Tab-separated table of N, CA, C and O in Angstrom:
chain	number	residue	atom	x	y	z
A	1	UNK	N	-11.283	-15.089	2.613
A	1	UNK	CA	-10.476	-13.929	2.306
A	1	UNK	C	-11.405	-12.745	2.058
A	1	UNK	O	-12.229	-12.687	1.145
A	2	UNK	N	-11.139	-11.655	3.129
A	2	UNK	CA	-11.845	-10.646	2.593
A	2	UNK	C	-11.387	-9.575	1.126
A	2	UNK	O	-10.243	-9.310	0.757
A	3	UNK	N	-12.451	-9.201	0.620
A	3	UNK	CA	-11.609	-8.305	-0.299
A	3	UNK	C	-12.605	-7.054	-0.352
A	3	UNK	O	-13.829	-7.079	-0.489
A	4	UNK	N	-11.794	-6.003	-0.214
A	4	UNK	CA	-12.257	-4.779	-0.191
A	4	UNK	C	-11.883	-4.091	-1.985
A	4	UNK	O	-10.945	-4.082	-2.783
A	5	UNK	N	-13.452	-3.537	-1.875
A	5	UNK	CA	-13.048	-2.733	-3.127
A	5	UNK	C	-13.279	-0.923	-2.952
A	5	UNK	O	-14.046	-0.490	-2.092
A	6	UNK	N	-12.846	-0.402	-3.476
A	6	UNK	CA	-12.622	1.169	-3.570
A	6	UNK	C	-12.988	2.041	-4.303
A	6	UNK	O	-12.194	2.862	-4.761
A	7	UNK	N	-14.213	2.049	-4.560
A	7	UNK	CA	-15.346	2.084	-5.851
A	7	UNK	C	-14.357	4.128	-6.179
A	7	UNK	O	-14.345	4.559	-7.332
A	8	UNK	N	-13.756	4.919	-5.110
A	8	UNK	CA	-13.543	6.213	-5.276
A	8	UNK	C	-12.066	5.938	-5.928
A	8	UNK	O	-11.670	6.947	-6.511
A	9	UNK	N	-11.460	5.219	-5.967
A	9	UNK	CA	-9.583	4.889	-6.278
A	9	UNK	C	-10.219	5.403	-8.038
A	9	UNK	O	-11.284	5.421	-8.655
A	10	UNK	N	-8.530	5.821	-8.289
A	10	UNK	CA	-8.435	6.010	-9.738
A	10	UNK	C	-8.062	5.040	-10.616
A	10	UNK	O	-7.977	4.943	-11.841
A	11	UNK	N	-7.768	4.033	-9.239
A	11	UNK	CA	-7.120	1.816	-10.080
A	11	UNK	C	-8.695	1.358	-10.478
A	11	UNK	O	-9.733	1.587	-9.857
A	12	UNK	N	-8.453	0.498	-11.966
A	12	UNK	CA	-9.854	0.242	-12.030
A	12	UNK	C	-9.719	-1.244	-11.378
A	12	UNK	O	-8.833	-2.068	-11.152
A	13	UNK	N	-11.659	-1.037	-11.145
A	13	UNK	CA	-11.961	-2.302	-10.363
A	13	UNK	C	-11.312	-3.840	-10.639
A	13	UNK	O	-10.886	-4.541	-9.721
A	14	UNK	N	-11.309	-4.262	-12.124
A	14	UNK	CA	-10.807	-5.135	-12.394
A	14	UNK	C	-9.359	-5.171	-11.724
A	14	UNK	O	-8.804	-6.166	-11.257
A	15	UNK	N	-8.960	-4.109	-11.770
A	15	UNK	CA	-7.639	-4.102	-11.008
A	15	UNK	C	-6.949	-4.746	-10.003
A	15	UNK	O	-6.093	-5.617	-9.856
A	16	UNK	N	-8.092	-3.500	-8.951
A	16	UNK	CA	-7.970	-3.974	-7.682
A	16	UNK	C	-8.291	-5.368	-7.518
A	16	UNK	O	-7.633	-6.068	-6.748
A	17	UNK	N	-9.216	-5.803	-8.159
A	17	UNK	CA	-10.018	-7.494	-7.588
A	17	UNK	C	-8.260	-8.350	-7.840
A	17	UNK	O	-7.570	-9.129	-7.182
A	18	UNK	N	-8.153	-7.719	-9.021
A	18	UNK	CA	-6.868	-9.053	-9.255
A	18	UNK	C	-5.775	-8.791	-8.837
A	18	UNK	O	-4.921	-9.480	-9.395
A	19	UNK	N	-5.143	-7.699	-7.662
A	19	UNK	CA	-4.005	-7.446	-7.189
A	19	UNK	C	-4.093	-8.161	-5.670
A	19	UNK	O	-3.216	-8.538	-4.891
A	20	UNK	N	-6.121	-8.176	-5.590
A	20	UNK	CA	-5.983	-8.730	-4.090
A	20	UNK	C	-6.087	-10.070	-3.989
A	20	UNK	O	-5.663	-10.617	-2.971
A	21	UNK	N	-6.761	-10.943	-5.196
A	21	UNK	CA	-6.062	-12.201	-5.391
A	21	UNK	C	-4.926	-12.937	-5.601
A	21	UNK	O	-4.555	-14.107	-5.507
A	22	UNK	N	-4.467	-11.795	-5.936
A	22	UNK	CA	-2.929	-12.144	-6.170
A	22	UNK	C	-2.063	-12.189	-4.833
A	22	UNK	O	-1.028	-12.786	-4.535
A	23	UNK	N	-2.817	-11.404	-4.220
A	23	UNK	CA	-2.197	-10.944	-2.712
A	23	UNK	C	-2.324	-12.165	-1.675
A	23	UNK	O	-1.562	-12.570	-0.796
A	24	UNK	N	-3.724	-12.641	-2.171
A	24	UNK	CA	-4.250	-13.676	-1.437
A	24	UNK	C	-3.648	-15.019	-1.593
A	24	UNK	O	-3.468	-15.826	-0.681
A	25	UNK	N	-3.373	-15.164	-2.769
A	25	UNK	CA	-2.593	-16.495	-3.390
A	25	UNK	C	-1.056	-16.025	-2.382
A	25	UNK	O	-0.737	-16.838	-1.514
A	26	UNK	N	-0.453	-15.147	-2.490
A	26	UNK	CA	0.829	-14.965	-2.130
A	26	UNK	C	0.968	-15.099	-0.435
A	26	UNK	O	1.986	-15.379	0.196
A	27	UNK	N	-0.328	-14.819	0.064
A	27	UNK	CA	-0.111	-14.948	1.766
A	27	UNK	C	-0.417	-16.199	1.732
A	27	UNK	O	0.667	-16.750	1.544
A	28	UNK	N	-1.086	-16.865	1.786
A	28	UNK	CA	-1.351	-17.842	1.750
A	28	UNK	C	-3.051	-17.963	2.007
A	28	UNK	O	-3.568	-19.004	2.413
A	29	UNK	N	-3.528	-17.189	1.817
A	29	UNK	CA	-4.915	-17.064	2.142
A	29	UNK	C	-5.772	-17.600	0.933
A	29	UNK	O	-6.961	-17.861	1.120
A	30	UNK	N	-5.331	-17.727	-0.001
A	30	UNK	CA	-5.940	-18.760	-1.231
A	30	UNK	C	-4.455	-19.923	-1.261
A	30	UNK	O	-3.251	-19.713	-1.403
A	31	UNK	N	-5.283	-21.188	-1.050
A	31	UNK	CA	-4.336	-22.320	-1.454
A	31	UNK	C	-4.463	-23.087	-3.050
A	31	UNK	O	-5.394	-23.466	-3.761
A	32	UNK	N	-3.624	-23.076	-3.101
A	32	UNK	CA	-3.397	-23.640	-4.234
A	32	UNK	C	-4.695	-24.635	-4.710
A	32	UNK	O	-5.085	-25.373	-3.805
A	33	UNK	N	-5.347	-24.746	-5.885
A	33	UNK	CA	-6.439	-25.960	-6.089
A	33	UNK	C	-7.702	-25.170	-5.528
A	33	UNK	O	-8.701	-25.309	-6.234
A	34	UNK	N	-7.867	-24.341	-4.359
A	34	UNK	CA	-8.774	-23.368	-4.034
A	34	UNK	C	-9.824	-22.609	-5.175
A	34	UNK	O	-9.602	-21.636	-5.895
A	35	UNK	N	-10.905	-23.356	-5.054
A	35	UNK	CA	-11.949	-22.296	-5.769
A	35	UNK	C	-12.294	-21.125	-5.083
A	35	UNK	O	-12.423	-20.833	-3.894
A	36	UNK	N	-12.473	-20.207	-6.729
A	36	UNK	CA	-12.793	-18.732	-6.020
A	36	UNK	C	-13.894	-18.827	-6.297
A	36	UNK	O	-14.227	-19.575	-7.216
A	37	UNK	N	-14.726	-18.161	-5.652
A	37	UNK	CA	-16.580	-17.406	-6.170
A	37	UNK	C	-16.821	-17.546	-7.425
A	37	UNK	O	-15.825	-17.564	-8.148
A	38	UNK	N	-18.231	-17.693	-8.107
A	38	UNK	CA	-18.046	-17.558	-9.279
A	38	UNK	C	-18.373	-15.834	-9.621
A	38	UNK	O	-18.670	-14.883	-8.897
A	39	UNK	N	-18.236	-15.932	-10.538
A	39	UNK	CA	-18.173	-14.675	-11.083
A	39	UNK	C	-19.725	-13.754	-10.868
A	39	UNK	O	-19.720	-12.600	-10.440
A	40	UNK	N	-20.818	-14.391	-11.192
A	40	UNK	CA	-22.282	-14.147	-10.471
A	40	UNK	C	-22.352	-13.711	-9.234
A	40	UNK	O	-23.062	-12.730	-9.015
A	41	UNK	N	-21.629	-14.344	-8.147
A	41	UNK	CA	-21.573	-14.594	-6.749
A	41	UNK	C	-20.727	-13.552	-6.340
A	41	UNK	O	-21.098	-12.838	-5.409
A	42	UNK	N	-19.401	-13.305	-7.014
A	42	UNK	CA	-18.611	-12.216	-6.036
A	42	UNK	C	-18.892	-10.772	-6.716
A	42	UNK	O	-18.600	-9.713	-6.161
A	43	UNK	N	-19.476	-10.869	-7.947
A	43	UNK	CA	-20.203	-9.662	-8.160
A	43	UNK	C	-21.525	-9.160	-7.609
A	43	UNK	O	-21.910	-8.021	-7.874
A	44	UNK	N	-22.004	-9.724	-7.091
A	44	UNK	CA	-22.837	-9.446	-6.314
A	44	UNK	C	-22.904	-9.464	-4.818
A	44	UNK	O	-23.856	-8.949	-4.233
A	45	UNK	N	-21.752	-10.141	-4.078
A	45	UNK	CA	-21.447	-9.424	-2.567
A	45	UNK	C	-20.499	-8.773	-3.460
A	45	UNK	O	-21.083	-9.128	-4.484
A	46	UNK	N	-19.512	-8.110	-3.897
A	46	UNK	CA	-19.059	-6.989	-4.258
A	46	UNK	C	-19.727	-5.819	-4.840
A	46	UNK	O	-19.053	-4.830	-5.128
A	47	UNK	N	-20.851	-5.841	-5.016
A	47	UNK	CA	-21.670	-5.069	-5.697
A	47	UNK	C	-21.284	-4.005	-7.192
A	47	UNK	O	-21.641	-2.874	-7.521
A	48	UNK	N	-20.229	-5.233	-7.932
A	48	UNK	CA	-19.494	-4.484	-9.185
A	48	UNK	C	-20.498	-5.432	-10.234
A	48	UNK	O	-21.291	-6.352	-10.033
A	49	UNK	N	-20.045	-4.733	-11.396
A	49	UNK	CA	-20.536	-5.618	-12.805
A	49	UNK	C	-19.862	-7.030	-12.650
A	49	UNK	O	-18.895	-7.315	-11.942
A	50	UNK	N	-20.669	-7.931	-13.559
A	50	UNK	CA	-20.151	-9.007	-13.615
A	50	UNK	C	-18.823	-9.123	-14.502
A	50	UNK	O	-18.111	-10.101	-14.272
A	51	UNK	N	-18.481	-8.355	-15.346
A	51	UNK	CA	-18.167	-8.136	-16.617
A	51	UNK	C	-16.808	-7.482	-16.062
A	51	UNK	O	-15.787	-7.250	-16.710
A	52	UNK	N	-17.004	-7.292	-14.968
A	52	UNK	CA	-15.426	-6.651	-14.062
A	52	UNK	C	-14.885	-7.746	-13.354
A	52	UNK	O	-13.667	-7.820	-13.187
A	53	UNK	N	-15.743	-8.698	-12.872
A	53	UNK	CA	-15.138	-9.495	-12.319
A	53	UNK	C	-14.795	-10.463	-13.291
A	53	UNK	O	-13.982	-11.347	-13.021
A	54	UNK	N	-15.128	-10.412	-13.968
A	54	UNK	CA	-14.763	-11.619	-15.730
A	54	UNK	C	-13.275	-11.133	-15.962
A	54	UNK	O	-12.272	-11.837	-16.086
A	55	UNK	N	-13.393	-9.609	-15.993
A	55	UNK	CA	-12.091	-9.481	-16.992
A	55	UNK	C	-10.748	-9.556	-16.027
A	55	UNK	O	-9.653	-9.636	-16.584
A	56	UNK	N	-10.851	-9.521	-14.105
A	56	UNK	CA	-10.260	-9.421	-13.409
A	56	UNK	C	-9.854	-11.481	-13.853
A	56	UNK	O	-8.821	-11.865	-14.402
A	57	UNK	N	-10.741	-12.173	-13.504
A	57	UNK	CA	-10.365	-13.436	-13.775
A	57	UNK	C	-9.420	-13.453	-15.053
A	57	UNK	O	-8.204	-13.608	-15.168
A	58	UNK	N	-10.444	-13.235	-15.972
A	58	UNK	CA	-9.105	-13.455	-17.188
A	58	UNK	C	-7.804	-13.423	-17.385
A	58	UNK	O	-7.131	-14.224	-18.034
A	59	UNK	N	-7.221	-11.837	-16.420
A	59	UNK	CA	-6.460	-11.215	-16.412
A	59	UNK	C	-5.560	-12.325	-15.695
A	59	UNK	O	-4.500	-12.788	-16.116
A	60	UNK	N	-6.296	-12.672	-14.401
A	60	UNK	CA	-5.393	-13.879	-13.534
A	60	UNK	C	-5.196	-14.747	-13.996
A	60	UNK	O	-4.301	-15.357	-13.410
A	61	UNK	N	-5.720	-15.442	-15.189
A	61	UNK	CA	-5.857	-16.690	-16.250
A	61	UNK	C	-4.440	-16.494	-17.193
A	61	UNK	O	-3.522	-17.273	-17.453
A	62	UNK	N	-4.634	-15.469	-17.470
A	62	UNK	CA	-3.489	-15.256	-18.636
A	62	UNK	C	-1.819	-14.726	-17.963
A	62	UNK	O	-0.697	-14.839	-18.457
A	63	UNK	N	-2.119	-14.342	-17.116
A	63	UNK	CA	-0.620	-14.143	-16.151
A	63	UNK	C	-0.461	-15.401	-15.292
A	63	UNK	O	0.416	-15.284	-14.435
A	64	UNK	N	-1.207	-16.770	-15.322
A	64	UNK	CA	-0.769	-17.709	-14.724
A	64	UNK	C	-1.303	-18.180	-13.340
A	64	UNK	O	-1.176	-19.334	-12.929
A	65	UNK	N	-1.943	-17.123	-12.631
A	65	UNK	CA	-2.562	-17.395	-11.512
A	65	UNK	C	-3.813	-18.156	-10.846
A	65	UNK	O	-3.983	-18.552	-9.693
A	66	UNK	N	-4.743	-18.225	-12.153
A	66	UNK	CA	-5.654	-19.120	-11.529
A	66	UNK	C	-5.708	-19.871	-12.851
A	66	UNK	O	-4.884	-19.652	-13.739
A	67	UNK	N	-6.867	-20.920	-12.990
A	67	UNK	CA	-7.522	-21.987	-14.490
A	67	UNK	C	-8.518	-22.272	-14.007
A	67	UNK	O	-8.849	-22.733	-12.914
A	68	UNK	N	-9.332	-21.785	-15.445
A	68	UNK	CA	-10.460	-21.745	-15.418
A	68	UNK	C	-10.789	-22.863	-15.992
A	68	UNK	O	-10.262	-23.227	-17.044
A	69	UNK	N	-11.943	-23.721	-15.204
A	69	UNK	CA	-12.621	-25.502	-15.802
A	69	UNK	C	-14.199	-25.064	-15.795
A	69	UNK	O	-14.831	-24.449	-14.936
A	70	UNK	N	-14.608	-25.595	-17.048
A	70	UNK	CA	-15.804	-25.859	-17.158
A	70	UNK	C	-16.281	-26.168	-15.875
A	70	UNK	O	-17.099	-25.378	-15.404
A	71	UNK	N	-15.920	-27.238	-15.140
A	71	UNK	CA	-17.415	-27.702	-14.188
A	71	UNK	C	-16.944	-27.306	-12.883
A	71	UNK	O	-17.783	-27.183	-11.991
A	72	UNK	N	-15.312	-27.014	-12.554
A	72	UNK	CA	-14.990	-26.254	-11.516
A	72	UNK	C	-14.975	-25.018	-11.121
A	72	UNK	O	-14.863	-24.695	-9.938
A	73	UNK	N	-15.086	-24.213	-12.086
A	73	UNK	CA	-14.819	-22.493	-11.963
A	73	UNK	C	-13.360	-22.294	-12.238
A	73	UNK	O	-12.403	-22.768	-12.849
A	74	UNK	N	-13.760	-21.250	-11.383
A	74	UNK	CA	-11.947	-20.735	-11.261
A	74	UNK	C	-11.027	-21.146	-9.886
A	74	UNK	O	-11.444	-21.253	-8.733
A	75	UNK	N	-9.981	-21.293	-10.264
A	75	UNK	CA	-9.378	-21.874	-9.326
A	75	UNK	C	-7.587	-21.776	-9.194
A	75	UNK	O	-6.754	-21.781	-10.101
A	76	UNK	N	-7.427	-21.701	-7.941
A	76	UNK	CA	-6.216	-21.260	-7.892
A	76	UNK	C	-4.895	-22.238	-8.304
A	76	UNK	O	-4.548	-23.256	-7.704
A	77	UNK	N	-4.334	-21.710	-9.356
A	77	UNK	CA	-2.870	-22.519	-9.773
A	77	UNK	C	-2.503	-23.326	-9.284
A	77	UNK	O	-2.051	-22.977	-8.194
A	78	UNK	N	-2.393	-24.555	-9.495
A	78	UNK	CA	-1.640	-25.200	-8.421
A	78	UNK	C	-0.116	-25.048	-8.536
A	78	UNK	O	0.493	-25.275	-7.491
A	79	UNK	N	0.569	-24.729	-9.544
A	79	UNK	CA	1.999	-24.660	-9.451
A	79	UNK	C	2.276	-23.416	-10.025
A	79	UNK	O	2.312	-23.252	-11.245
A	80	UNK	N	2.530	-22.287	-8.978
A	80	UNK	CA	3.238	-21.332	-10.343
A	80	UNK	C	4.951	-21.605	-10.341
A	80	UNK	O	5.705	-22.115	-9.513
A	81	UNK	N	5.136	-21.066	-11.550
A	81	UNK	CA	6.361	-21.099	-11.631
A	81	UNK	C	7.337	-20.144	-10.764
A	81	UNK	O	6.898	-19.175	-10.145
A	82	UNK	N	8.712	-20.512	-10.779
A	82	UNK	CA	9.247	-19.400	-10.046
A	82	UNK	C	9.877	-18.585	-10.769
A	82	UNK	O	9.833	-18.826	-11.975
A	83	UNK	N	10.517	-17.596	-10.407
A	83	UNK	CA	10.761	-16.187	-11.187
A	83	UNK	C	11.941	-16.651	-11.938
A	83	UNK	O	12.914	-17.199	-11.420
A	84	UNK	N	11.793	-16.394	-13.203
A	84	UNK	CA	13.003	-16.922	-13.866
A	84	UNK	C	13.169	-14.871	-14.989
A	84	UNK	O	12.492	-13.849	-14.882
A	85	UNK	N	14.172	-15.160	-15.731
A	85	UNK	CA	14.886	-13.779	-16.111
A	85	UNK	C	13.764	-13.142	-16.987
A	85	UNK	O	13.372	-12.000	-16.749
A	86	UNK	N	13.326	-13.782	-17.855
A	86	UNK	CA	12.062	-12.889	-17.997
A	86	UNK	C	10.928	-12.176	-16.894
A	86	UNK	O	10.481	-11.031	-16.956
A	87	UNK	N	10.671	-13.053	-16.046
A	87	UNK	CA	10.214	-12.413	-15.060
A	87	UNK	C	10.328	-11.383	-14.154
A	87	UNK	O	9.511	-10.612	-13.651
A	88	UNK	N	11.694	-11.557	-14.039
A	88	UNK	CA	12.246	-9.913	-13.671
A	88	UNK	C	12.854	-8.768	-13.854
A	88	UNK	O	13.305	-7.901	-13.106
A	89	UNK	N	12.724	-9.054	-15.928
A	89	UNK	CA	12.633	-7.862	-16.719
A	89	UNK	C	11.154	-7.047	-16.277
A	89	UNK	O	11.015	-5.855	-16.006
A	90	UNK	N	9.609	-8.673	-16.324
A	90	UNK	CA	8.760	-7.680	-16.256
A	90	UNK	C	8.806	-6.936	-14.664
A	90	UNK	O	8.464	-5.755	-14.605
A	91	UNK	N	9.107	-7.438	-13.763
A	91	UNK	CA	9.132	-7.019	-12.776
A	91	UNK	C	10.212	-5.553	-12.687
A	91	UNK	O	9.720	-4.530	-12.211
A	92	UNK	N	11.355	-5.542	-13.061
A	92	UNK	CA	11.592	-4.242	-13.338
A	92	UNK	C	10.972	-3.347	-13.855
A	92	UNK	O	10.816	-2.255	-13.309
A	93	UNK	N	10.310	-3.783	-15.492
A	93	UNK	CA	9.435	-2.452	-16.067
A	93	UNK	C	8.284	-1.861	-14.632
A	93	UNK	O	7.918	-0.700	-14.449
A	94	UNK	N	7.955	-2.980	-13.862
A	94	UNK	CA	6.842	-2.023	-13.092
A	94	UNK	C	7.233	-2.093	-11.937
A	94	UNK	O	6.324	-2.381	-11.158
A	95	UNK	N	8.430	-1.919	-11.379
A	95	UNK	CA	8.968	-1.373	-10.459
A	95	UNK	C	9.855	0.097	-10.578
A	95	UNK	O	9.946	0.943	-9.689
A	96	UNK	N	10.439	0.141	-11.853
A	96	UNK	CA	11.263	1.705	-12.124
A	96	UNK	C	10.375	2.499	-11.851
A	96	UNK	O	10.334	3.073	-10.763
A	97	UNK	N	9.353	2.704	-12.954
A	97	UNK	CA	8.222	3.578	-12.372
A	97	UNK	C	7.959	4.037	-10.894
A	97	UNK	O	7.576	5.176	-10.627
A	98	UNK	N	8.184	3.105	-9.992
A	98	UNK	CA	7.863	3.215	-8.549
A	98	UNK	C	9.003	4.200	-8.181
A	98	UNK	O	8.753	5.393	-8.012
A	99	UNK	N	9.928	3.830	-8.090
A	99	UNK	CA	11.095	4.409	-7.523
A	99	UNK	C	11.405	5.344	-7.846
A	99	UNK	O	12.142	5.948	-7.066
A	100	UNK	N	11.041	6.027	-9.163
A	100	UNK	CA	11.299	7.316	-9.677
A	100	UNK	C	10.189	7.933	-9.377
A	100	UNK	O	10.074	9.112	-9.713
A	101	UNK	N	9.519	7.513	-8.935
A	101	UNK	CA	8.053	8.444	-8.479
A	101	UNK	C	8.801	9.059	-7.381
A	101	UNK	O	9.079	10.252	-7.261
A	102	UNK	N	9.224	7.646	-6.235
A	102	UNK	CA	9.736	8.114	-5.169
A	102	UNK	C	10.855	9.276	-4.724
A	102	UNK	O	10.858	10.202	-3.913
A	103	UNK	N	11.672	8.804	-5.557
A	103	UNK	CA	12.644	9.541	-5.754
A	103	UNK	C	12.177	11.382	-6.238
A	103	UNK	O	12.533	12.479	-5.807
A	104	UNK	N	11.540	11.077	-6.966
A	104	UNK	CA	10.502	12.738	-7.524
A	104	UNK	C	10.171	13.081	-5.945
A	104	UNK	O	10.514	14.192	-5.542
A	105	UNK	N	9.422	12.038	-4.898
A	105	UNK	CA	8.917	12.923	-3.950
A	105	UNK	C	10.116	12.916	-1.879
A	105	UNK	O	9.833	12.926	-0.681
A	106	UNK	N	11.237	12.894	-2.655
A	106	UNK	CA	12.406	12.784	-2.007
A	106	UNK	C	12.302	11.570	-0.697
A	106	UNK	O	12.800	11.602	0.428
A	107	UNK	N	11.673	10.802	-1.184
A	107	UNK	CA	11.762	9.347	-0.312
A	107	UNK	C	13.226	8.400	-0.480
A	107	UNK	O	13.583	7.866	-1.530
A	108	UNK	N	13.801	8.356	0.555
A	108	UNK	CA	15.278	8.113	0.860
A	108	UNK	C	15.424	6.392	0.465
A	108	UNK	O	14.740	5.603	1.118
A	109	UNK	N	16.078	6.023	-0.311
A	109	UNK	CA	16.392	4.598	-0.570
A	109	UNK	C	16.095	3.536	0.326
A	109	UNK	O	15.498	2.474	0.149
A	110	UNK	N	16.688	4.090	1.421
A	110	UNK	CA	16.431	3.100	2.782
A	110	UNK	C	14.991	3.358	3.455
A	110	UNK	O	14.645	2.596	4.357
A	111	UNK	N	14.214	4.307	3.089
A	111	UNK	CA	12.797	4.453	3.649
A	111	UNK	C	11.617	3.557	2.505
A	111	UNK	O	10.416	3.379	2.711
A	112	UNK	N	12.405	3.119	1.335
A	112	UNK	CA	11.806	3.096	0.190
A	112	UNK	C	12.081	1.225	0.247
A	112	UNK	O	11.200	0.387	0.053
A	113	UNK	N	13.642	0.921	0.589
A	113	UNK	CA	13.836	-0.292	0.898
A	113	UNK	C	12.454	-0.512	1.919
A	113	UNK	O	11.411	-1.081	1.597
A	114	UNK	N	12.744	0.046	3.096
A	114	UNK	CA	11.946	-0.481	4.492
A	114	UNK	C	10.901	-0.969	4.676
A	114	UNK	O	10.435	-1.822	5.432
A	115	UNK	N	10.201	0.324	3.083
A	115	UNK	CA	8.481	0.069	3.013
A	115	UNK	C	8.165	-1.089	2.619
A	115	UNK	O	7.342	-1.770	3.232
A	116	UNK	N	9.019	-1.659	1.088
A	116	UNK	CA	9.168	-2.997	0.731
A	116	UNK	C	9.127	-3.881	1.548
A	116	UNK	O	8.346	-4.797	1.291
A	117	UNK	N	9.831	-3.957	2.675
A	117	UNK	CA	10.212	-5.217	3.598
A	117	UNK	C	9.202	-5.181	4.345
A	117	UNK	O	8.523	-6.208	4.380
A	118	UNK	N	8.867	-4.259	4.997
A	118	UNK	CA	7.265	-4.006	5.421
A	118	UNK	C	6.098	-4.837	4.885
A	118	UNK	O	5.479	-5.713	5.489
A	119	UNK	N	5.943	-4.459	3.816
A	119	UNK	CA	4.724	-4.477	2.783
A	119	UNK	C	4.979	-6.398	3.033
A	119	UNK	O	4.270	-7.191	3.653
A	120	UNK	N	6.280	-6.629	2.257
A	120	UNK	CA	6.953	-8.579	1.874
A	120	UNK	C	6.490	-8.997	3.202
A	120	UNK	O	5.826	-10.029	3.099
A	121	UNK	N	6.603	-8.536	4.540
A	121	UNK	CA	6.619	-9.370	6.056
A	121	UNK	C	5.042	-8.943	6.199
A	121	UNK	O	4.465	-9.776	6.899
A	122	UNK	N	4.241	-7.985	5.785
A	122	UNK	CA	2.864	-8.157	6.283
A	122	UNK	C	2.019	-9.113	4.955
A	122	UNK	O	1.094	-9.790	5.403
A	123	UNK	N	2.165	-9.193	3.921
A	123	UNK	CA	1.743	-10.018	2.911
A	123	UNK	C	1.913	-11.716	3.335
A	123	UNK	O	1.322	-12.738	2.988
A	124	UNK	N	3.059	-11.412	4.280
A	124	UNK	CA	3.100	-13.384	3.940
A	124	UNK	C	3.101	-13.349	5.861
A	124	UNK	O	3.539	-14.359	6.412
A	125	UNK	N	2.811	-12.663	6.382
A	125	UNK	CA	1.951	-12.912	7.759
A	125	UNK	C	0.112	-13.095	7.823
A	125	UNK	O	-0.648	-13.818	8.468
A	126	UNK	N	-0.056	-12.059	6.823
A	126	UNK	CA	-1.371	-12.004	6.851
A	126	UNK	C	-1.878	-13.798	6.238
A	126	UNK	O	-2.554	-14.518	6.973
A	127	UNK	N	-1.614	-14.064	5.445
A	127	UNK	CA	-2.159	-15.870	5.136
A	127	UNK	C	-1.741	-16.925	6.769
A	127	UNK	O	-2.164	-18.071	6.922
A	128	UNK	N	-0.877	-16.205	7.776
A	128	UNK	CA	-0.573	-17.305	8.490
A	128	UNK	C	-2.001	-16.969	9.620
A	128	UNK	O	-2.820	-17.715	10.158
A	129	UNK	N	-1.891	-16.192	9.628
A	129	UNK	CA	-3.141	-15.783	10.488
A	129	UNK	C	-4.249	-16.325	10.351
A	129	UNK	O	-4.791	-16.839	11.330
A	130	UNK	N	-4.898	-16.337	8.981
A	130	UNK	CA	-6.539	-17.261	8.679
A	130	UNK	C	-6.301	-18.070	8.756
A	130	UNK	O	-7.126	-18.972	8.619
């Protein structure tokens, strides 16, 4: 899985690292049980602090996405759960934001739907491909 980082974006790095693992788990481009890099290793072909890629792991640790083992590293979930009603309270709080942005910059419901369906059909094409 490649992952690009954007050292000029105003998202911090930890960010980005863990939106594109997340991305990666969701296409299918990280499988489940899948070790990632260690933290030494992808900070350095990423050329970020180590200490960014720590807190990006953590971050995936504590929202459920990867577990971290002593003698394995980090590694991808093997079971996440599926979206149950808490989950898509949080998923509302950080989706309103979106839509009222949109809406601020007169993007039409159905252009705003489209992008979504877009975005959902290239996310889970891109894992069938590798």
């Amino acid at each position: 899985m490649m992952i690009k980082i954007n050292l000029q974006s105003d998202v911090p790095l930890y960010t980005q690292l863990s939106n594109q693992i997340i991305e990666g788990i969701a296409s299918g481009a990280l499988a489940p049980g899948e070790a990632l890099p260690s933290v030494r290793s992808l900070s350095s072909d990423l050329g970020i602090n180590m200490h960014t890629v720590n807190k990006a792991y953590s971050a995936l640790k504590q929202d459920g996405y990867v577990e971290i083992h002593r003698q394995k590293g980090v590694v991808v979930q093997l079971g996440l759960p599926n979206a149950d009603e808490a989950y898509y309270r949080q998923l509302e709080e950080k989706v309103r934001p979106l839509i009222s942005e949109s809406i601020c910059h007169n993007v039409s419901e159905d252009a705003l739907v489209e992008l979504c369906r877009s975005i959902f059909k290239q996310i889970r094409s891109t894992g069938k491909a590798t």
